[in-house]
Amino acid sequence: MDRRHFIGNSAAALGLLAGFSGQARANLQKAEILVIGGGYGGATAAKYLRLFSNNTAKVTLIEPNASFVSCPLSNLVVGGSRTLSEITTPYDNLSKRHGVKIIQDSVASIDTDKKTVKLASGKTLRYDKAVVSPGVTLMMNSIEGLAQANKAGVTLQAWKAGPETVALHKQLASMRDGGTFAISIPEAPYRCPPGPYERACQVANYLKQNKPKSKVLILDANQDVTSKGALFKKVWAEQYAGMIEYLPKYNVTAVDAKTKTVKFEVQDDIKADVLNLLPAMSAGEIAVKTGLANANGRWVNVNFLNFESTAQKDIHVLGDSIQIAPAMPKSGHMANQHAKVAAAAIVAELSGWEINPAPVLTNTCYSFVNEKEVVHVASVHQYNAAEKTFKTVPGSGGLSPAPSTLEGVYAWGWAHNIWADSLG
Amino acid sequence: MRAKYLKPAILATIYIGLSQWSTFALAQNADASNLYKRGLAATCANCHGTDGKGVVDGGMPLINGLTSEQMLTQLKAFKSGAREGTIMPQLAKGYSDEQLEIIANQLGKK
C-alpha cells in the first residue's frame, strides 16, 4: 500500500488529502504540456488533456501540417472513389473549442535533461510533460534503390495520407490497360495491418471498372495475410478473380527505378507498371532521435498504465511508435485510445491522484473491399496488472462474417465520429 | 428507476472489495473517481462521439437519446448475445458488468 492509498483510506486524513490535492491541482494548472504530432494520437491527447482537466491544463500542440488528413479511408482516394478533401479535417477546432495552443511547426530535437523542445523554426519551448505521437518512419534504406526511386517520383508509398495518395491514384489512372500494379508489404509490425490488402482491393476495384485486363500483385514478406485473411482471400476470389494475385513470403530487397523491377530475397525479379513498395517501419523520427526507441532501436517501450516512455521520465509516447502489447494493432483507432489513457494519467498525476490501475482500450478497424462493402475486425484490451501489459479479453472481439454495405455505412460513421472525437 | 444507477451508496456497495477498481475507487476523491469514469466512457467515443454526442447523420447509430437504464439494458443484451449486431456484440463482451454500468451512467441522457 502506497502513501496515497493509506491516506485515502483514513477518514481522519481527508483534510490532509484535500490540502495535498489543492497544491497538486496548482501543479496541473502550472505545468507546460507539449504534444508533439497531431495525428490520431496527438490530436486526441491534446483535446482530452483539456477535457479531463476541465480546461485547466496548459496544452500546446506542435504539428507541421495545416490540416489533418486521415490515413484510414485514404485507400478510397487511391482507388479514385473518394477525394482527399473528404478525408481532411482542419485543426482549428482544437484551439477554438478546446483552448489548445497550436504551433504549426515540426520538432527538430528534444533535450530530455533540460526538458526543452527545439522547433525547426529555431524557437525553444520548455515542458513539464511531453506527449510524443510522431507516427512511423518509413525506413527507405531497407529496400535498396527505394529512396532514389521515390525521389524521382517513380515509386510512391502513400502510407502517410496526403499529396502522395493523390499522386498514386494518378499513376494508376495513367497506367495502360493490361498493366500491373504491385504493392509490397514489409514484415509485421507495420502501420495498419489490413491497409495493404484493402489497398489491393481498392486498386482492383478501379481497374475492374476502367482497365479490366490489368493485374494487381500483392508481394507480402509475411507468411500469410496479417489481418482479416480469410475475408480478404474470399473477396479476392469472388470479386477480383484473375485480377489479384497474392504472393506470400516475397521479401523485397531492392528496386530498379529505371526498369521498374523489384528484387527479392529468394524469388526471381518481377516487373510492374506501378510500384507501391512499403518498406519496413519504425517509430517516428523524433522518437528514434531522442533515444526513446529502446525496443530493437525501432519502437518505444512504454508503461501501459500511462504510456510514459521507459527510457525517459515525463515523456509519454502514443500510437504507432510504441512497442505494441500482444494483439494490439498499429491503428488510428488504437492511437486515439492510447491518447485517452495517457491524458487521464497525466491529469491524475499532476493533480496528485493515483492513476487508474485498470485502463481499457478498444480497437475497431473497417476495410473497404470495394467502394461500398466493408469488413471489420474489433478487439477489447484490458490492462493485466500481473503482466503489466494489455491483453485481449477471451471471447470478445472478432471479425465480420462477410462484407456488407451496412458496415460500409458504419465505416463512414466511424470516420466522422473519430475525426470529431479527435479534432472536433 | 434511473436514480438507482446514480446513488453513490449503492455504487459503493457494488464496488466494495470486489475488484481492483473497487480498492482504487475508495482510495480516491470524487474528482479522481469521476476522471476514471470519464476515461472508461471515452473508449466509446471513437464511434459514438465525445461524451456520447455522436455526429448527427454521420452514419453511426446515435446513443445519446438513451437513458442510462436503457443503455445498460442494450449493452447487456449485446454482451449476452440477446441482441444481434455487427461490432457491438463483440465489443460488449470485452467489458465487465461493472464497467458497462459505469459507461451507461456516464453516457446516458441526463
Short mmCIF file of N, CA and C in Angstrom, two decimals, chain A residues 4-5 8-9 17 21 25 47-48 51-52 54 333 336-337 340 344 347-348 353-358 360-364 366 376-380 382-383 385 393-400 406-407 409-410 412-414 416-418 420-421, chain B residues 20-62 79 83 85-96 99 103:
data_model
loop_
_atom_site.label_atom_id
_atom_site.label_comp_id
_atom_site.label_asym_id
_atom_site.label_seq_id
_atom_site.Cartn_x
_atom_site.Cartn_y
_atom_site.Cartn_z
N ARG A 4 -0.53 7.31 -0.70
CA ARG A 4 -1.81 7.91 -1.07
C ARG A 4 -2.97 6.98 -0.77
N HIS A 5 -2.73 5.70 -0.99
CA HIS A 5 -3.73 4.70 -0.65
C HIS A 5 -4.09 4.80 0.82
N GLY A 8 -5.90 7.92 1.69
CA GLY A 8 -7.25 7.88 1.13
C GLY A 8 -8.18 7.03 1.98
N ASN A 9 -7.64 5.99 2.60
CA ASN A 9 -8.48 5.09 3.37
C ASN A 9 -8.73 5.59 4.78
N LEU A 17 -5.63 15.22 2.66
CA LEU A 17 -5.74 14.86 1.25
C LEU A 17 -6.21 16.06 0.43
N SER A 21 -4.26 17.83 -2.48
CA SER A 21 -4.86 17.92 -3.80
C SER A 21 -4.86 19.35 -4.31
N ARG A 25 -3.31 20.36 -7.68
CA ARG A 25 -4.11 20.93 -8.75
C ARG A 25 -3.42 22.19 -9.31
N LYS A 47 -6.75 17.30 -27.03
CA LYS A 47 -8.15 17.60 -26.69
C LYS A 47 -8.53 17.03 -25.33
N TYR A 48 -8.17 15.77 -25.09
CA TYR A 48 -8.60 15.13 -23.83
C TYR A 48 -7.81 15.61 -22.62
N LEU A 51 -10.06 18.38 -21.83
CA LEU A 51 -11.35 17.92 -21.30
C LEU A 51 -11.20 17.34 -19.89
N PHE A 52 -10.25 16.45 -19.73
CA PHE A 52 -10.10 15.75 -18.44
C PHE A 52 -9.60 16.68 -17.33
N ASN A 54 -10.77 19.64 -17.04
CA ASN A 54 -11.82 20.67 -17.02
C ASN A 54 -11.28 22.01 -17.53
N HIS A 333 -7.40 4.17 -34.64
CA HIS A 333 -8.35 3.99 -33.54
C HIS A 333 -7.59 3.70 -32.24
N ASN A 336 -5.88 6.79 -30.81
CA ASN A 336 -6.88 7.63 -30.13
C ASN A 336 -7.14 7.08 -28.72
N GLN A 337 -7.19 5.76 -28.60
CA GLN A 337 -7.46 5.15 -27.30
C GLN A 337 -6.24 5.28 -26.36
N LYS A 340 -6.27 8.74 -24.75
CA LYS A 340 -7.20 9.00 -23.63
C LYS A 340 -6.65 8.43 -22.32
N ALA A 344 -5.64 10.95 -19.25
CA ALA A 344 -6.22 10.77 -17.90
C ALA A 344 -5.10 10.56 -16.88
N VAL A 347 -3.27 13.92 -16.20
CA VAL A 347 -4.11 14.80 -15.36
C VAL A 347 -4.13 14.28 -13.92
N ALA A 348 -4.26 12.97 -13.75
CA ALA A 348 -4.28 12.39 -12.40
C ALA A 348 -2.96 12.65 -11.69
N TRP A 353 -3.31 12.57 -7.80
CA TRP A 353 -4.17 11.40 -7.62
C TRP A 353 -3.45 10.16 -8.13
N GLU A 354 -3.83 9.04 -7.59
CA GLU A 354 -3.32 7.78 -8.11
C GLU A 354 -3.86 7.58 -9.52
N ILE A 355 -3.01 7.08 -10.42
CA ILE A 355 -3.52 6.88 -11.78
C ILE A 355 -4.36 5.60 -11.84
N ASN A 356 -5.27 5.58 -12.77
CA ASN A 356 -6.18 4.44 -12.95
C ASN A 356 -5.37 3.14 -13.12
N PRO A 357 -5.56 2.17 -12.21
CA PRO A 357 -4.77 0.94 -12.31
C PRO A 357 -5.35 -0.08 -13.31
N ALA A 358 -6.49 0.23 -13.91
CA ALA A 358 -7.12 -0.76 -14.80
C ALA A 358 -7.67 -0.11 -16.07
N VAL A 360 -8.61 0.57 -20.05
CA VAL A 360 -9.21 -0.29 -21.10
C VAL A 360 -8.99 0.39 -22.45
N LEU A 361 -8.72 -0.42 -23.45
CA LEU A 361 -8.61 0.07 -24.83
C LEU A 361 -9.51 -0.77 -25.72
N THR A 362 -10.05 -0.14 -26.75
CA THR A 362 -10.73 -0.94 -27.77
C THR A 362 -10.06 -0.67 -29.11
N ASN A 363 -10.29 -1.56 -30.05
CA ASN A 363 -9.91 -1.26 -31.42
C ASN A 363 -11.03 -1.69 -32.35
N THR A 364 -11.36 -0.84 -33.30
CA THR A 364 -12.21 -1.27 -34.40
C THR A 364 -11.56 -0.80 -35.68
N TYR A 366 -12.23 -0.89 -39.93
CA TYR A 366 -13.05 -1.23 -41.09
C TYR A 366 -12.19 -1.20 -42.36
N HIS A 376 -14.89 -5.78 -40.97
CA HIS A 376 -14.25 -5.19 -39.79
C HIS A 376 -13.49 -6.24 -38.97
N VAL A 377 -12.59 -5.72 -38.13
CA VAL A 377 -12.04 -6.50 -37.03
C VAL A 377 -12.12 -5.61 -35.80
N ALA A 378 -12.49 -6.21 -34.66
CA ALA A 378 -12.65 -5.43 -33.42
C ALA A 378 -12.03 -6.20 -32.25
N SER A 379 -11.57 -5.45 -31.25
CA SER A 379 -11.00 -6.11 -30.06
C SER A 379 -11.11 -5.20 -28.85
N VAL A 380 -11.10 -5.82 -27.67
CA VAL A 380 -11.09 -5.08 -26.40
C VAL A 380 -9.86 -5.53 -25.62
N GLN A 382 -7.91 -5.18 -22.01
CA GLN A 382 -7.93 -4.75 -20.60
C GLN A 382 -6.51 -4.87 -20.05
N TYR A 383 -6.15 -3.92 -19.18
CA TYR A 383 -4.81 -3.95 -18.58
C TYR A 383 -4.69 -5.15 -17.65
N ALA A 385 -2.53 -6.42 -14.68
CA ALA A 385 -1.58 -5.89 -13.70
C ALA A 385 -0.42 -6.86 -13.47
N VAL A 393 -9.58 -9.58 -24.22
CA VAL A 393 -10.48 -10.34 -23.35
C VAL A 393 -10.96 -11.59 -24.10
N PRO A 394 -10.71 -12.78 -23.52
CA PRO A 394 -11.15 -14.01 -24.22
C PRO A 394 -12.66 -13.95 -24.50
N GLY A 395 -13.03 -14.33 -25.71
CA GLY A 395 -14.45 -14.34 -26.07
C GLY A 395 -14.96 -13.03 -26.64
N SER A 396 -14.12 -11.98 -26.52
CA SER A 396 -14.56 -10.70 -27.06
C SER A 396 -13.91 -10.47 -28.42
N GLY A 397 -14.36 -9.42 -29.10
CA GLY A 397 -13.76 -9.06 -30.38
C GLY A 397 -14.14 -10.02 -31.48
N GLY A 398 -13.61 -9.75 -32.67
CA GLY A 398 -13.88 -10.66 -33.78
C GLY A 398 -13.96 -9.94 -35.11
N LEU A 399 -14.43 -10.70 -36.09
CA LEU A 399 -14.46 -10.23 -37.48
C LEU A 399 -15.89 -10.18 -37.99
N SER A 400 -16.07 -9.51 -39.14
CA SER A 400 -17.35 -9.59 -39.84
C SER A 400 -17.50 -11.01 -40.39
N LEU A 406 -24.01 -2.42 -45.06
CA LEU A 406 -24.34 -1.82 -43.75
C LEU A 406 -23.05 -1.39 -43.05
N GLU A 407 -22.05 -2.27 -43.09
CA GLU A 407 -20.79 -1.91 -42.45
C GLU A 407 -20.06 -0.81 -43.23
N VAL A 409 -21.66 1.76 -44.36
CA VAL A 409 -22.25 2.96 -43.73
C VAL A 409 -21.61 3.20 -42.37
N TYR A 410 -21.44 2.14 -41.60
CA TYR A 410 -20.82 2.29 -40.26
C TYR A 410 -19.36 2.75 -40.37
N TRP A 412 -18.07 4.80 -42.54
CA TRP A 412 -18.08 6.26 -42.67
C TRP A 412 -18.55 6.90 -41.37
N GLY A 413 -19.48 6.24 -40.69
CA GLY A 413 -19.93 6.73 -39.39
C GLY A 413 -18.78 6.75 -38.39
N TRP A 414 -18.01 5.69 -38.41
CA TRP A 414 -16.81 5.62 -37.56
C TRP A 414 -15.89 6.80 -37.88
N HIS A 416 -16.44 9.75 -39.39
CA HIS A 416 -16.94 11.07 -38.99
C HIS A 416 -16.86 11.26 -37.49
N ASN A 417 -17.14 10.19 -36.76
CA ASN A 417 -17.12 10.31 -35.29
C ASN A 417 -15.71 10.37 -34.73
N ILE A 418 -14.79 9.59 -35.26
CA ILE A 418 -13.43 9.63 -34.70
C ILE A 418 -12.74 10.94 -35.08
N ALA A 420 -14.31 13.76 -35.34
CA ALA A 420 -14.89 14.73 -34.40
C ALA A 420 -14.35 14.50 -32.98
N ASP A 421 -14.16 13.23 -32.62
CA ASP A 421 -13.66 12.93 -31.27
C ASP A 421 -12.21 13.37 -31.09
N GLN B 20 -10.13 -4.84 -8.42
CA GLN B 20 -9.02 -3.90 -8.38
C GLN B 20 -9.59 -2.47 -8.37
N TRP B 21 -10.62 -2.27 -9.18
CA TRP B 21 -11.22 -0.95 -9.32
C TRP B 21 -11.85 -0.51 -8.00
N SER B 22 -12.41 -1.44 -7.24
CA SER B 22 -13.08 -1.03 -6.02
C SER B 22 -12.10 -0.42 -5.03
N THR B 23 -10.97 -1.07 -4.86
CA THR B 23 -9.94 -0.55 -3.95
C THR B 23 -9.55 0.85 -4.41
N PHE B 24 -9.39 0.95 -5.72
CA PHE B 24 -8.97 2.20 -6.33
C PHE B 24 -10.01 3.29 -6.05
N ALA B 25 -11.28 2.97 -6.31
CA ALA B 25 -12.34 3.96 -6.19
C ALA B 25 -12.42 4.51 -4.78
N LEU B 26 -12.28 3.62 -3.81
CA LEU B 26 -12.44 4.04 -2.42
C LEU B 26 -11.27 4.89 -1.95
N ALA B 27 -10.15 4.72 -2.61
CA ALA B 27 -8.97 5.46 -2.17
C ALA B 27 -8.93 6.86 -2.77
N GLN B 28 -9.82 7.14 -3.65
CA GLN B 28 -9.74 8.39 -4.38
C GLN B 28 -10.79 9.40 -3.92
N ASN B 29 -10.53 10.65 -4.24
CA ASN B 29 -11.56 11.65 -4.01
C ASN B 29 -12.54 11.62 -5.18
N ALA B 30 -13.58 12.42 -5.07
CA ALA B 30 -14.65 12.39 -6.07
C ALA B 30 -14.15 12.78 -7.46
N ASP B 31 -13.24 13.75 -7.52
CA ASP B 31 -12.73 14.19 -8.82
C ASP B 31 -11.96 13.08 -9.52
N ALA B 32 -11.14 12.37 -8.75
CA ALA B 32 -10.34 11.30 -9.33
C ALA B 32 -11.23 10.17 -9.82
N SER B 33 -12.24 9.86 -9.03
CA SER B 33 -13.17 8.81 -9.40
C SER B 33 -13.94 9.20 -10.66
N ASN B 34 -14.31 10.46 -10.73
CA ASN B 34 -15.01 10.97 -11.91
C ASN B 34 -14.12 10.88 -13.15
N LEU B 35 -12.85 11.16 -12.99
CA LEU B 35 -11.91 11.08 -14.11
C LEU B 35 -11.81 9.64 -14.62
N TYR B 36 -11.77 8.69 -13.68
CA TYR B 36 -11.73 7.28 -14.08
C TYR B 36 -12.95 6.92 -14.92
N LYS B 37 -14.11 7.37 -14.46
CA LYS B 37 -15.36 7.04 -15.17
C LYS B 37 -15.39 7.69 -16.56
N ARG B 38 -14.93 8.93 -16.63
CA ARG B 38 -14.89 9.61 -17.93
C ARG B 38 -13.94 8.90 -18.88
N GLY B 39 -12.83 8.45 -18.34
CA GLY B 39 -11.85 7.73 -19.17
C GLY B 39 -12.43 6.43 -19.72
N LEU B 40 -13.15 5.73 -18.88
CA LEU B 40 -13.76 4.47 -19.33
C LEU B 40 -14.80 4.74 -20.42
N ALA B 41 -15.65 5.73 -20.19
CA ALA B 41 -16.69 6.06 -21.18
C ALA B 41 -16.07 6.57 -22.48
N ALA B 42 -14.88 7.16 -22.38
CA ALA B 42 -14.22 7.69 -23.58
C ALA B 42 -13.79 6.58 -24.54
N THR B 43 -13.76 5.33 -24.08
CA THR B 43 -13.42 4.24 -25.00
C THR B 43 -14.53 4.06 -26.05
N CYS B 44 -15.70 4.63 -25.81
CA CYS B 44 -16.83 4.50 -26.74
C CYS B 44 -16.87 5.65 -27.75
N ALA B 45 -16.09 6.72 -27.44
CA ALA B 45 -16.26 8.00 -28.15
C ALA B 45 -15.81 7.95 -29.60
N ASN B 46 -14.87 7.06 -29.91
CA ASN B 46 -14.38 6.98 -31.30
C ASN B 46 -15.55 6.79 -32.27
N CYS B 47 -16.51 5.95 -31.88
CA CYS B 47 -17.63 5.64 -32.77
C CYS B 47 -18.89 6.42 -32.41
N HIS B 48 -19.06 6.75 -31.13
CA HIS B 48 -20.33 7.34 -30.70
C HIS B 48 -20.20 8.78 -30.21
N GLY B 49 -19.05 9.38 -30.42
CA GLY B 49 -18.88 10.80 -30.13
C GLY B 49 -18.35 11.08 -28.74
N THR B 50 -17.65 12.21 -28.62
CA THR B 50 -17.14 12.66 -27.32
C THR B 50 -18.32 12.82 -26.35
N ASP B 51 -18.21 12.24 -25.17
CA ASP B 51 -19.29 12.24 -24.18
C ASP B 51 -20.59 11.65 -24.74
N GLY B 52 -20.46 10.77 -25.72
CA GLY B 52 -21.65 10.10 -26.28
C GLY B 52 -22.45 10.95 -27.25
N LYS B 53 -21.95 12.14 -27.56
CA LYS B 53 -22.66 13.01 -28.51
C LYS B 53 -22.13 12.76 -29.91
N GLY B 54 -22.77 11.83 -30.60
CA GLY B 54 -22.30 11.42 -31.92
C GLY B 54 -22.61 12.44 -32.99
N VAL B 55 -21.90 12.29 -34.12
CA VAL B 55 -22.14 13.17 -35.27
C VAL B 55 -23.52 12.85 -35.85
N VAL B 56 -24.38 13.85 -35.92
CA VAL B 56 -25.73 13.65 -36.43
C VAL B 56 -25.67 13.37 -37.93
N ASP B 57 -26.39 12.35 -38.37
CA ASP B 57 -26.38 11.91 -39.77
C ASP B 57 -24.99 11.46 -40.23
N GLY B 58 -24.14 11.08 -39.28
CA GLY B 58 -22.79 10.66 -39.64
C GLY B 58 -22.74 9.22 -40.12
N GLY B 59 -23.80 8.46 -39.90
CA GLY B 59 -23.82 7.06 -40.33
C GLY B 59 -23.78 6.07 -39.18
N MET B 60 -23.39 6.54 -38.00
CA MET B 60 -23.32 5.63 -36.84
C MET B 60 -24.56 5.83 -35.97
N PRO B 61 -25.14 4.74 -35.45
CA PRO B 61 -26.30 4.90 -34.56
C PRO B 61 -25.98 5.84 -33.40
N LEU B 62 -26.90 6.77 -33.14
CA LEU B 62 -26.72 7.73 -32.04
C LEU B 62 -27.18 7.09 -30.74
N LYS B 79 -23.95 -8.01 -24.84
CA LYS B 79 -22.97 -8.88 -24.18
C LYS B 79 -23.47 -10.33 -24.11
N ARG B 83 -29.09 -9.49 -28.17
CA ARG B 83 -29.25 -8.55 -29.27
C ARG B 83 -28.12 -8.76 -30.28
N GLY B 85 -25.86 -7.77 -33.76
CA GLY B 85 -25.27 -6.54 -34.27
C GLY B 85 -24.04 -6.87 -35.08
N THR B 86 -23.25 -5.86 -35.40
CA THR B 86 -22.01 -6.10 -36.14
C THR B 86 -20.82 -6.11 -35.18
N ILE B 87 -20.46 -4.91 -34.68
CA ILE B 87 -19.30 -4.80 -33.79
C ILE B 87 -19.70 -4.85 -32.32
N MET B 88 -20.86 -4.28 -31.99
CA MET B 88 -21.21 -4.14 -30.57
C MET B 88 -21.28 -5.45 -29.78
N PRO B 89 -21.82 -6.54 -30.34
CA PRO B 89 -21.79 -7.79 -29.55
C PRO B 89 -20.35 -8.22 -29.23
N GLN B 90 -19.44 -7.94 -30.16
CA GLN B 90 -18.04 -8.33 -29.95
C GLN B 90 -17.36 -7.44 -28.91
N LEU B 91 -17.67 -6.14 -28.95
CA LEU B 91 -17.04 -5.21 -28.00
C LEU B 91 -17.63 -5.36 -26.60
N ALA B 92 -18.94 -5.51 -26.51
CA ALA B 92 -19.60 -5.57 -25.19
C ALA B 92 -19.05 -6.74 -24.36
N LYS B 93 -18.67 -7.81 -25.05
CA LYS B 93 -18.14 -8.99 -24.34
C LYS B 93 -16.78 -8.73 -23.70
N GLY B 94 -16.15 -7.62 -24.08
CA GLY B 94 -14.83 -7.31 -23.53
C GLY B 94 -14.88 -6.50 -22.24
N TYR B 95 -16.07 -6.08 -21.83
CA TYR B 95 -16.22 -5.24 -20.63
C TYR B 95 -16.89 -6.05 -19.52
N SER B 96 -16.48 -5.76 -18.27
CA SER B 96 -17.18 -6.38 -17.12
C SER B 96 -18.53 -5.70 -16.96
N GLN B 99 -18.14 -2.33 -15.48
CA GLN B 99 -17.68 -1.33 -16.45
C GLN B 99 -18.84 -0.85 -17.33
N ILE B 103 -20.24 2.98 -17.72
CA ILE B 103 -20.38 3.61 -19.04
C ILE B 103 -21.80 4.12 -19.24
#
